Short mmCIF file of C-alpha atoms in Angstrom, two decimals:
data_model
loop_
_atom_site.label_atom_id
_atom_site.label_comp_id
_atom_site.label_asym_id
_atom_site.label_seq_id
_atom_site.Cartn_x
_atom_site.Cartn_y
_atom_site.Cartn_z
CA GLY A 1 0.00 0.00 0.01
CA LYS A 2 1.00 3.60 -0.52
CA ALA A 3 0.36 6.62 1.65
CA GLU A 4 0.60 10.16 0.31
CA ARG A 5 3.05 12.46 2.04
CA PRO A 6 2.19 14.29 4.17
CA HIS A 7 -0.22 11.56 5.23
CA ASN A 8 -3.72 12.76 6.09
CA MET A 9 -5.10 11.16 9.26
CA ASP A 10 -8.65 12.48 8.87
CA PHE A 11 -11.07 9.63 9.52
CA PRO A 12 -14.49 10.58 8.15
CA LEU A 13 -17.33 8.10 8.58
CA ARG A 14 -20.10 7.94 5.99
CA ALA A 15 -23.66 6.70 6.10
CA GLY A 16 -23.63 2.95 6.74
CA GLU A 17 -20.20 2.89 8.42
CA GLN A 18 -19.21 2.30 12.04
CA ALA A 19 -15.63 2.27 13.34
CA ALA A 20 -13.87 0.96 16.44
CA VAL A 21 -10.27 1.59 17.54
CA CYS A 22 -8.92 -0.80 20.18
CA TRP A 23 -5.92 -1.03 22.48
CA HIS A 24 -5.88 -4.81 21.99
CA ASN A 25 -5.44 -6.65 18.69
CA GLU A 26 -6.95 -9.58 16.80
CA GLY A 27 -3.58 -10.87 15.63
CA ARG A 28 -3.98 -8.94 12.40
CA TRP A 29 -0.81 -7.08 11.44
CA PHE A 30 -0.40 -6.13 7.78
CA GLU A 31 1.34 -9.14 6.27
CA LEU A 32 3.01 -7.69 3.17
CA ARG A 33 5.59 -5.03 2.40
CA GLY A 34 7.34 -3.48 -0.59
CA ASN A 35 6.06 -5.00 -3.80
CA ARG A 36 3.52 -7.06 -1.81
CA GLU A 37 6.20 -9.43 -0.53
CA PRO A 38 5.60 -11.50 2.65
CA LEU A 39 6.58 -9.80 5.88
CA PRO A 40 8.91 -11.87 8.12
CA LEU A 41 7.35 -12.90 11.42
CA ALA A 42 10.20 -11.21 13.30
CA LYS A 43 9.07 -7.85 11.87
CA ILE A 44 5.68 -8.02 13.59
CA PRO A 45 5.83 -5.92 16.78
CA PRO A 46 4.74 -7.48 20.07
CA TYR A 47 2.38 -4.62 20.91
CA PHE A 48 -0.15 -3.08 18.52
CA GLY A 49 -3.83 -2.37 18.27
CA ASN A 50 -6.45 -3.36 15.71
CA GLY A 51 -9.50 -1.38 14.74
CA ALA A 52 -12.34 -2.10 12.35
CA ILE A 53 -14.69 -0.34 9.97
CA VAL A 54 -18.02 -2.12 9.55
CA TYR A 55 -20.15 -1.17 6.55
CA THR A 56 -23.75 -2.13 5.93
CA PRO A 57 -25.46 -0.70 2.82
CA ALA A 58 -27.48 2.47 3.22
CA ALA A 59 -29.86 4.03 0.70
CA GLU A 60 -28.10 7.40 0.94
CA GLY A 61 -24.57 8.67 1.50
CA ASP A 62 -21.33 8.65 -0.47
CA ALA A 63 -19.77 5.47 0.95
CA ALA A 64 -21.18 3.53 -2.01
CA ALA A 65 -22.36 4.15 -5.58
CA LEU A 66 -25.60 2.44 -6.59
CA ASP A 67 -26.56 1.58 -10.16
CA ASN A 68 -30.12 0.22 -10.54
CA MET A 69 -29.71 -1.10 -6.99
CA VAL A 70 -32.35 -0.69 -4.28
CA VAL A 71 -31.49 -0.81 -0.57
CA GLU A 72 -34.44 -1.74 1.62
CA VAL A 73 -34.57 -2.59 5.31
CA ALA A 74 -36.02 -5.90 6.54
CA GLY A 75 -38.08 -6.23 9.70
CA ASP A 76 -34.99 -7.20 11.69
CA GLY A 77 -33.08 -4.16 10.41
CA ALA A 78 -30.93 -6.06 7.91
CA PRO A 79 -30.35 -4.39 4.52
CA VAL A 80 -31.94 -6.08 1.50
CA LEU A 81 -30.40 -5.45 -1.95
CA HIS A 82 -32.11 -6.10 -5.27
CA ALA A 83 -32.39 -4.58 -8.74
CA ARG A 84 -34.80 -1.68 -9.23
CA ASP A 85 -35.49 -2.95 -12.77
CA PRO A 86 -35.18 -6.77 -12.56
CA ALA A 87 -34.61 -7.01 -16.32
CA LYS A 88 -31.34 -5.06 -16.00
CA ALA A 89 -28.09 -5.70 -14.14
CA ALA A 90 -27.55 -3.88 -10.83
CA SER A 91 -24.44 -3.00 -8.84
CA LEU A 92 -23.24 -1.50 -5.59
CA ILE A 93 -19.66 -0.21 -5.27
CA TYR A 94 -18.40 0.34 -1.71
CA ARG A 95 -15.36 2.64 -1.64
CA ALA A 96 -13.41 1.73 1.50
CA HIS A 97 -10.78 4.19 2.73
CA CYS A 98 -8.84 4.43 5.99
CA PRO A 99 -5.93 6.60 7.21
CA TYR A 100 -4.56 3.55 9.07
CA ILE A 101 -3.01 0.70 7.07
CA LEU A 102 -5.43 -2.16 6.42
CA SER A 103 -4.79 -5.70 7.67
CA ASP A 104 -7.84 -7.78 6.70
CA ALA A 105 -11.40 -7.66 5.40
CA SER A 106 -14.35 -10.02 5.12
CA VAL A 107 -17.80 -9.95 3.54
CA THR A 108 -20.81 -11.80 4.92
CA GLY A 109 -24.49 -12.00 4.06
CA ALA A 110 -27.08 -14.27 2.44
CA TYR A 111 -28.23 -14.54 -1.16
CA GLU A 112 -30.96 -16.05 -3.32
CA ALA A 113 -31.04 -16.25 -7.13
CA ARG A 114 -32.40 -18.38 -9.95
CA LYS A 115 -28.95 -19.43 -11.19
CA ALA A 116 -25.26 -19.54 -10.34
CA ASP A 117 -23.04 -16.47 -10.93
CA ALA A 118 -26.02 -14.17 -10.43
CA ALA A 119 -24.33 -12.41 -7.47
CA ILE A 120 -20.64 -11.57 -7.85
CA LEU A 121 -18.14 -9.75 -5.62
CA ALA A 122 -15.08 -8.09 -7.17
CA LEU A 123 -12.24 -5.86 -5.91
CA SER A 124 -10.48 -2.90 -7.52
CA PHE A 125 -7.35 -1.07 -6.37
CA ASN A 126 -7.23 1.49 -9.17
CA ALA A 127 -10.55 3.30 -8.70
CA GLY A 128 -12.55 0.89 -10.79
CA LYS A 129 -10.33 0.68 -13.88
CA THR A 130 -9.86 -3.07 -13.43
CA TRP A 131 -11.65 -5.61 -11.26
CA THR A 132 -10.71 -8.98 -9.70
CA ARG A 133 -13.49 -11.44 -8.91
CA VAL A 134 -13.28 -12.74 -5.33
CA TRP A 135 -16.62 -14.53 -4.87
CA ALA A 136 -19.72 -15.70 -6.78
CA ASN A 137 -22.80 -17.66 -5.80
CA GLY A 138 -22.78 -21.33 -6.76
CA ASP A 139 -26.29 -22.29 -5.65
CA LYS A 140 -29.72 -20.73 -5.68
CA THR A 141 -29.54 -19.87 -1.97
CA GLY A 142 -26.71 -19.72 0.52
CA GLU A 143 -24.35 -17.65 2.62
CA ILE A 144 -21.78 -15.11 1.48
CA THR A 145 -18.42 -15.75 3.17
CA ALA A 146 -15.64 -13.94 1.33
CA ASN A 147 -12.21 -13.50 2.96
CA LEU A 148 -10.32 -10.59 1.38
CA LEU A 149 -7.16 -10.73 3.52
CA GLU A 150 -4.62 -11.53 0.79
CA HIS A 151 -6.07 -8.81 -1.43
CA VAL A 152 -6.49 -5.84 0.93
CA THR A 153 -3.76 -6.29 3.57
CA ALA A 154 -1.09 -3.57 3.53
CA ARG A 155 -3.31 -1.14 1.59
CA TYR A 156 -5.13 2.04 2.55
CA GLU A 157 -8.18 1.77 0.32
CA TYR A 158 -10.09 -0.53 -1.99
CA TRP A 159 -13.34 -0.65 -3.95
CA LEU A 160 -15.70 -3.60 -3.49
CA LYS A 161 -18.39 -4.21 -6.12
CA LEU A 162 -21.49 -6.36 -5.79
CA ASP A 163 -22.99 -7.22 -9.20
CA LEU A 164 -26.47 -8.71 -9.59
CA ALA A 165 -27.15 -10.27 -12.99
CA ALA A 166 -30.09 -9.16 -15.13
CA GLY A 167 -33.20 -11.31 -15.02
CA ALA A 168 -31.83 -13.70 -12.39
CA GLY A 169 -34.02 -12.66 -9.49
CA ALA A 170 -30.88 -12.08 -7.39
CA ARG A 171 -31.31 -10.72 -3.89
CA VAL A 172 -28.75 -10.18 -1.09
CA THR A 173 -29.75 -9.81 2.56
CA GLY A 174 -27.63 -8.65 5.49
CA LEU A 175 -24.56 -7.64 3.51
CA ARG A 176 -21.78 -6.70 5.95
CA VAL A 177 -18.23 -5.64 5.11
CA ARG A 178 -15.76 -5.66 8.02
CA THR A 179 -12.34 -4.11 7.37
CA THR A 180 -9.64 -4.29 10.05
CA PHE A 181 -6.73 -1.88 10.32
CA VAL A 182 -3.58 -1.48 12.41
CA ALA A 183 -3.18 1.33 14.95
CA SER A 184 -0.49 2.09 17.49
CA ALA A 185 -1.98 1.31 20.88
CA LEU A 186 0.51 3.71 22.48
CA SER A 187 -0.95 6.64 20.51
CA LEU A 188 -4.47 6.04 21.82
CA PRO A 189 -5.79 7.65 25.02
CA GLY A 190 -3.74 6.46 27.96
CA LYS A 191 -4.47 4.54 31.11
CA LEU A 192 -7.69 4.89 33.03
CA SER A 193 -7.31 5.96 36.64
CA ARG A 194 -9.36 4.89 39.62
CA GLY A 195 -12.58 6.86 39.89
CA GLN A 196 -13.96 9.05 37.12
CA ASN A 197 -12.15 9.42 33.81
CA ARG A 198 -12.91 11.76 30.94
CA ILE A 199 -11.97 11.17 27.29
CA THR A 200 -12.66 14.00 24.85
CA PHE A 201 -13.25 13.52 21.13
CA ILE A 202 -12.41 16.56 18.99
CA GLY A 203 -13.39 16.99 15.36
CA GLY A 204 -15.21 19.18 12.86
CA ALA A 205 -18.90 19.87 13.03
CA PRO A 206 -20.66 16.57 12.14
CA ALA A 207 -23.22 16.50 9.35
CA VAL A 208 -25.27 13.93 11.29
CA PRO A 209 -25.35 12.92 14.96
CA VAL A 210 -22.30 10.91 16.06
CA LYS A 211 -22.38 8.38 18.90
CA THR A 212 -19.19 7.22 20.61
CA VAL A 213 -18.93 4.30 23.03
CA CYS A 214 -15.97 3.47 25.29
CA ARG A 215 -15.46 -0.05 26.64
CA TRP A 216 -12.75 -1.36 28.89
CA VAL A 217 -11.78 -4.45 30.86
CA GLU A 218 -11.58 -4.08 34.62
CA ARG A 219 -8.20 -5.27 35.88
CA ASN A 220 -8.32 -6.64 39.42
CA LYS A 221 -5.40 -7.64 41.59
CA THR A 222 -5.28 -11.27 42.70
CA ASP A 223 -3.11 -13.50 44.80
CA LEU A 224 -3.36 -16.25 42.18
CA GLY A 225 -0.54 -16.98 39.82
CA VAL A 226 -1.74 -17.70 36.27
CA SER A 227 0.41 -19.33 33.61
CA LEU A 228 -0.28 -20.71 30.13
CA ASN A 229 1.52 -23.18 27.89
CA ALA A 230 2.87 -20.25 25.88
CA PHE A 231 5.91 -18.00 25.41
CA SER A 232 5.53 -15.56 28.30
CA TYR A 233 7.30 -12.21 28.68
CA TYR A 234 6.91 -8.66 29.99
CA MET A 235 6.99 -5.51 27.87
CA SER A 236 6.26 -1.77 27.96
CA GLY A 237 8.46 -1.22 30.98
CA ASP A 238 7.12 -4.32 32.74
CA GLU A 239 3.61 -2.85 32.67
CA THR A 240 2.27 -5.39 30.19
CA HIS A 241 2.49 -9.17 30.33
CA ARG A 242 2.22 -11.02 27.04
CA ASN A 243 1.58 -14.71 26.30
CA LEU A 244 2.50 -15.66 22.74
CA ILE A 245 1.02 -18.83 21.23
CA VAL A 246 2.15 -20.10 17.82
CA LEU A 247 -0.60 -22.08 16.11
CA SER A 248 -0.74 -24.31 13.05
CA PRO A 249 -3.60 -23.28 10.72
CA ASP A 250 -4.63 -26.89 10.08
CA ARG A 251 -4.52 -28.27 13.62
CA ASP A 252 -6.29 -27.64 16.93
CA THR A 253 -4.14 -26.60 19.89
CA ASP A 254 -5.03 -27.07 23.56
CA LEU A 255 -4.61 -24.06 25.81
CA VAL A 256 -3.52 -25.21 29.27
CA VAL A 257 -4.14 -22.83 32.20
CA THR A 258 -2.30 -23.38 35.49
CA LEU A 259 -3.33 -21.56 38.67
CA GLN A 260 -0.96 -21.34 41.63
CA GLY A 261 -0.90 -19.82 45.10
CA ARG A 262 -4.00 -21.25 46.79
CA PRO A 263 -6.86 -23.70 46.12
CA PHE A 264 -9.20 -22.36 43.46
CA GLN A 265 -12.85 -23.10 42.83
CA GLY A 266 -14.53 -21.49 39.85
CA ASP A 267 -14.42 -21.17 36.08
CA VAL A 268 -11.67 -19.92 33.79
CA ALA A 269 -12.89 -18.21 30.61
CA LEU A 270 -11.13 -16.99 27.48
CA GLU A 271 -12.93 -14.03 25.95
CA GLY A 272 -12.52 -11.46 23.21
CA LEU A 273 -11.24 -13.74 20.44
CA PRO A 274 -12.59 -13.39 16.86
CA ASP A 275 -15.33 -15.76 15.70
CA GLY A 276 -14.05 -19.20 14.75
CA TRP A 277 -10.90 -19.15 16.92
CA LEU A 278 -12.32 -21.34 19.68
CA VAL A 279 -13.42 -24.97 19.33
CA GLY A 280 -16.04 -26.22 21.75
#
């Protein structure tokens, strides 16, 4: 990916988009460098944050361009996409952009159509001059599960196009595009103190109401010693303790938790991992 110099860190959100910036990460560092060459594992820093932009289609706004495409809202609030004129092809082009370097993206939803290849997803990295197909329906009904990691990682923007074929009765429900990016956790607001804390968000006058939500994990002192079957080390001036687990993508790995110091009765839970990371 390329960033213009001086790099503009403005982060405008458009209709249909939500964003989150986190101190923790999902294990998603950008995995390429230079001429899209693999990044050595040793180059991945031990401490970084991941954020995400989640887009769901909206009838208005400049996040996407619609051509003969109608965006309706189902009873459960999910967007429903179909052609305004069923006899003609329809398309939606989502123009993703982020001041932080991208690390991953995925597309989910459900479709129905009379034939295969009636709903197609394609990516462009040159403002729509050329397109690369990344997914197409194979059945008359099913789920959309498109992983865009290898295409979008180490970039700052991409265009995603959904094409619906003419006369195929194609319909897409609940389309959701989730794009993750990399942020420096050390540049985000600092530690929370005991008692009341105030975080201020500063920006230009918003065109529409903006809602911000802050979430945190309460850290409590304990007399229990906790260890995992992992590479364990301290960082950030001994203020952060990290457990590193190296996993094989084609094999399950048991996580062993050992508690020391006194007898313990209760449950041990592992939370905050992305969907699909835990078995059982």
